[in-house]
Every structure is written in structure tokens, then in C-alpha cells.
Short mmCIF file of C-alpha atoms in Angstrom, two decimals:
data_model
loop_
_atom_site.label_atom_id
_atom_site.label_comp_id
_atom_site.label_asym_id
_atom_site.label_seq_id
_atom_site.Cartn_x
_atom_site.Cartn_y
_atom_site.Cartn_z
CA MET A 66 -0.07 0.22 -4.35
CA ALA A 67 0.48 -1.72 -1.35
CA VAL A 68 -0.64 -1.88 2.27
CA LEU A 69 2.53 -1.21 4.21
CA PRO A 70 3.33 -2.47 7.85
CA ILE A 71 2.74 0.26 10.43
CA ARG A 72 5.60 0.52 12.99
CA ILE A 73 4.63 0.41 16.71
CA MET A 74 5.95 2.53 19.49
CA GLY A 75 9.72 1.66 20.35
CA ASP A 76 10.85 1.59 16.73
CA PRO A 77 13.69 4.09 16.36
CA VAL A 78 12.16 5.70 13.21
CA LEU A 79 9.13 6.82 15.25
CA HIS A 80 11.35 8.53 17.80
CA ALA A 81 13.64 10.59 15.68
CA PRO A 82 13.07 13.75 13.63
CA ALA A 83 12.24 12.91 10.04
CA SER A 84 14.42 14.54 7.13
CA PRO A 85 13.11 16.98 4.58
CA VAL A 86 12.00 15.62 1.25
CA GLU A 87 14.77 17.04 -1.13
CA GLU A 88 13.26 15.93 -4.52
CA ILE A 89 9.71 14.62 -5.50
CA THR A 90 10.58 11.49 -7.30
CA ASP A 91 8.61 8.50 -8.68
CA GLU A 92 9.58 6.60 -5.44
CA ILE A 93 8.01 9.36 -3.35
CA ARG A 94 4.86 9.45 -5.32
CA GLN A 95 4.65 5.56 -4.96
CA LEU A 96 5.33 5.98 -1.16
CA ILE A 97 2.42 8.51 -0.79
CA ALA A 98 0.10 6.17 -2.78
CA ASP A 99 0.99 3.42 -0.46
CA MET A 100 0.47 5.51 2.62
CA PHE A 101 -2.99 6.35 1.39
CA GLU A 102 -3.88 2.73 0.91
CA THR A 103 -2.37 1.80 4.29
CA MET A 104 -4.28 4.66 6.09
CA ASP A 105 -7.47 3.62 4.47
CA ALA A 106 -6.97 -0.02 5.29
CA ALA A 107 -6.09 0.66 8.99
CA PRO A 108 -8.56 2.61 8.96
CA GLY A 109 -6.97 5.99 10.03
CA VAL A 110 -7.42 9.74 9.51
CA GLY A 111 -3.69 10.40 8.99
CA LEU A 112 -0.37 8.73 8.50
CA ALA A 113 3.16 9.84 8.61
CA ALA A 114 5.97 8.41 6.64
CA PRO A 115 7.96 7.41 9.84
CA GLN A 116 4.96 5.24 10.78
CA VAL A 117 5.69 3.05 7.70
CA GLY A 118 9.47 3.10 8.41
CA VAL A 119 10.49 6.13 6.20
CA GLY A 120 12.06 8.99 8.00
CA LEU A 121 10.92 11.63 5.62
CA ARG A 122 8.76 14.71 6.36
CA ILE A 123 5.41 13.61 4.64
CA TYR A 124 2.22 12.81 5.95
CA THR A 125 -1.35 11.95 4.44
CA TYR A 126 -4.65 12.92 5.99
CA ALA A 127 -8.32 12.16 5.44
CA TYR A 128 -11.43 13.24 7.24
CA GLN A 129 -15.15 13.43 6.48
CA ASP A 130 -16.96 16.10 8.27
CA ASP A 131 -20.59 15.90 9.84
CA GLU A 132 -22.04 16.86 6.41
CA GLY A 133 -20.24 14.13 4.53
CA ASN A 134 -17.63 16.56 2.83
CA PRO A 135 -14.41 14.79 2.38
CA TRP A 136 -11.06 16.31 3.20
CA ARG A 137 -8.04 14.36 1.92
CA GLY A 138 -4.51 15.04 0.91
CA ALA A 139 -0.74 14.79 1.32
CA ILE A 140 1.77 17.35 2.49
CA LEU A 141 5.51 17.30 2.07
CA ASN A 142 7.93 19.35 4.43
CA PRO A 143 5.03 20.83 6.38
CA GLU A 144 5.52 23.76 8.91
CA LEU A 145 2.94 24.17 11.69
CA TRP A 146 1.60 27.12 13.48
CA MET A 147 -1.04 26.93 16.17
CA ARG A 148 -2.88 28.96 18.52
CA PRO A 149 -1.94 28.61 22.23
CA LEU A 150 -3.77 25.84 24.05
CA GLU A 151 -6.78 26.70 26.12
CA PRO A 152 -6.01 26.02 29.74
CA GLY A 153 -7.56 23.09 31.68
CA GLU A 154 -7.81 19.36 31.42
CA PRO A 155 -8.76 17.71 28.21
CA ASP A 156 -12.40 16.37 27.88
CA PRO A 157 -12.28 12.67 27.50
CA ASP A 158 -15.49 12.67 25.37
CA ASP A 159 -14.37 15.28 22.95
CA GLU A 160 -10.58 15.39 23.12
CA SER A 161 -9.44 11.68 22.95
CA GLU A 162 -7.26 10.40 20.20
CA GLY A 163 -5.57 7.34 19.15
CA CYS A 164 -2.51 6.35 16.97
CA LEU A 165 -1.87 3.64 14.46
CA SER A 166 1.53 3.30 16.18
CA PHE A 167 -0.02 2.66 19.47
CA PRO A 168 -3.07 0.67 18.22
CA GLY A 169 -6.25 -0.07 19.96
CA GLU A 170 -5.99 2.65 22.61
CA ARG A 171 -7.42 6.22 23.04
CA PHE A 172 -6.37 8.81 25.50
CA PRO A 173 -7.55 12.40 26.12
CA LEU A 174 -5.06 15.05 25.00
CA ARG A 175 -5.44 18.85 24.80
CA ARG A 176 -4.57 20.25 21.34
CA SER A 177 -4.75 23.66 19.87
CA GLU A 178 -8.17 24.36 18.45
CA SER A 179 -6.96 25.90 15.13
CA VAL A 180 -3.66 25.56 13.00
CA LEU A 181 -1.96 26.86 10.04
CA VAL A 182 0.06 24.26 8.09
CA THR A 183 2.25 25.17 4.97
CA GLY A 184 4.23 22.91 2.86
CA ILE A 185 4.31 21.43 -0.68
CA ASP A 186 2.19 19.05 -2.56
CA LEU A 187 3.13 16.23 -4.86
CA ASP A 188 3.65 18.62 -7.71
CA GLY A 189 5.91 20.75 -5.72
CA GLU A 190 3.32 23.42 -5.35
CA PRO A 191 2.85 25.46 -2.19
CA LEU A 192 0.13 24.44 0.14
CA ARG A 193 -1.48 26.48 2.82
CA ILE A 194 -4.16 24.89 5.12
CA GLU A 195 -5.95 26.80 7.89
CA VAL A 196 -8.21 24.31 9.90
CA ASP A 197 -9.82 23.97 13.27
CA GLY A 198 -11.50 21.29 15.39
CA TRP A 199 -10.73 17.67 14.36
CA ARG A 200 -8.79 18.73 11.30
CA ALA A 201 -6.57 20.77 13.38
CA ARG A 202 -6.01 17.90 15.82
CA ILE A 203 -5.20 15.62 12.79
CA MET A 204 -2.58 18.14 11.51
CA GLN A 205 -0.89 18.51 14.89
CA HIS A 206 -0.81 14.65 15.50
CA GLU A 207 0.73 13.98 12.08
CA PHE A 208 3.17 16.76 12.42
CA ASP A 209 4.37 15.45 15.83
CA HIS A 210 5.31 12.16 14.11
CA LEU A 211 7.66 14.05 11.88
CA ASP A 212 9.40 15.40 14.93
CA GLY A 213 9.63 11.94 16.49
CA ILE A 214 6.78 12.53 19.04
CA LEU A 215 4.06 10.09 19.56
CA TYR A 216 0.78 11.45 21.19
CA ILE A 217 1.44 9.27 24.15
CA ASP A 218 4.58 11.31 24.89
CA ARG A 219 2.12 14.34 25.44
CA LEU A 220 -0.08 12.72 28.02
CA GLY A 221 -0.33 13.57 31.64
CA ASP A 222 1.58 11.48 34.19
CA THR A 223 -1.27 9.08 34.99
CA ASP A 224 -2.19 8.36 31.34
CA TRP A 225 1.43 8.01 30.33
CA LYS A 226 2.16 5.48 33.02
CA THR A 227 -0.88 3.46 31.77
CA THR A 228 0.46 3.51 28.21
CA GLN A 229 3.80 2.10 29.49
CA LYS A 230 1.92 -0.87 31.22
CA ILE A 231 0.02 -1.52 28.02
CA ALA A 232 3.19 -1.38 25.96
CA ARG A 233 4.93 -3.86 28.34
CA LYS A 234 1.92 -6.18 28.47
CA ARG A 235 1.78 -6.30 24.73
CA GLY A 236 5.55 -6.49 24.18
CA TRP A 237 5.89 -3.24 22.55
CA GLY A 238 8.65 -0.67 23.04
CA ARG A 239 11.37 -2.45 21.06
CA PRO A 240 12.69 -1.84 17.49
CA GLY A 241 11.19 -3.80 14.51
CA GLN A 242 7.63 -4.27 15.73
CA SER A 243 4.87 -3.53 13.33
CA TRP A 244 1.34 -4.51 12.24
CA THR A 245 -0.17 -4.68 8.84
CA PRO A 246 -3.74 -3.46 8.32
CA GLY A 247 -5.92 -6.39 6.82
CA VAL A 248 -3.28 -9.08 7.90
CA ASP A 249 -2.81 -8.67 11.60
CA ASP A 250 -5.53 -8.73 14.17
CA ILE A 251 -5.24 -5.42 15.81
CA ASP A 252 -8.13 -3.09 16.66
CA ALA A 253 -6.57 0.21 15.67
#
């Protein structure tokens, strides 16, 4: 296994729809193992294949609830259904999120409270995941990556403008930029 470089906003693979996984090969299994190692090293609660430069519809996720129960897995070719968003502004204390492809920042974003995700696992078996709360937020965030959407693309005007200033200041927004967990000094 290896810790892979994580692409930073502006890299074309992050802004284009990912392709379906046609066949589960040893290379796909290795990619997912590397994605778990990268996600854990970052540390993050989710990682989509485009974030490591691979334009395939795969993401990993990991979360530990308040009782210490682990929730961890990988999903290939996911489909996402969600409840309509509750109207109103997001609560900055409870609805802020960050992204390993826009490291070191967090912004409030309203997400659906519950989702259903279907897809397949590494054995090609069907998966059905119904979750709410932070787990639903993780699923929506990672699914967005597979459609070429970063969470900053969903922010309101003021926060979006702030992200653009941050990106300019840090020299982001161009192809080929990345950081490697455990190597580069970025506070994700």
C-alpha cells in the first residue's frame, strides 16, 4: 500500500465527471487499498478516486460515531438519493465541512439530512447504505467528487468568493497541484 498525492482544486480530474468501473481488477483493489491508506494518513473521513488523480466512480469512507462504533467501506459506481434540503442557512457550528482537495479550510454548507446510496463492493456484490447525519454528509460530499463538484462549488456567494481569494493566495487553481499526507506540511 502507498500514500498517494491528493490533487488540489484546479486539477482537471477534480472538475470532470468520473467514469464507471467496468471491471474489478487487482489494480482497482490496489487503488482502493492505497485510497484507504491515504485517507487515514490525511486524516479524512472520505476520499474519492478523482482526488488521487483517477477518474473512476469509487470512493472510500470512514467515520466513528459518538459511541466509538466504526463505519468504514468502499463503494464503486454509486447512485445517490437524498431527501430534499431543509430551507434556511447552514449552521456554521454543525454544518461546516472541509475537503482534502481544498485543505486547511472549512465552510458551512447545507446538506440533506439523510441519503440512500447503492452501488457495488469490491467483490462486485450490491451495496445499499441508508444513513443520516454526518454519514449522510460524507456520502454526499464524496459522491459530488465523482460528478466533478467540489463542496466549495456549492457555497453561497460570500463564502465562494472567500475560497477564490484563498486559492489565489496559495497559488491553487491550476492543473497538477497536489499534496501528500505525511510529506507536505498542509493542515487538512
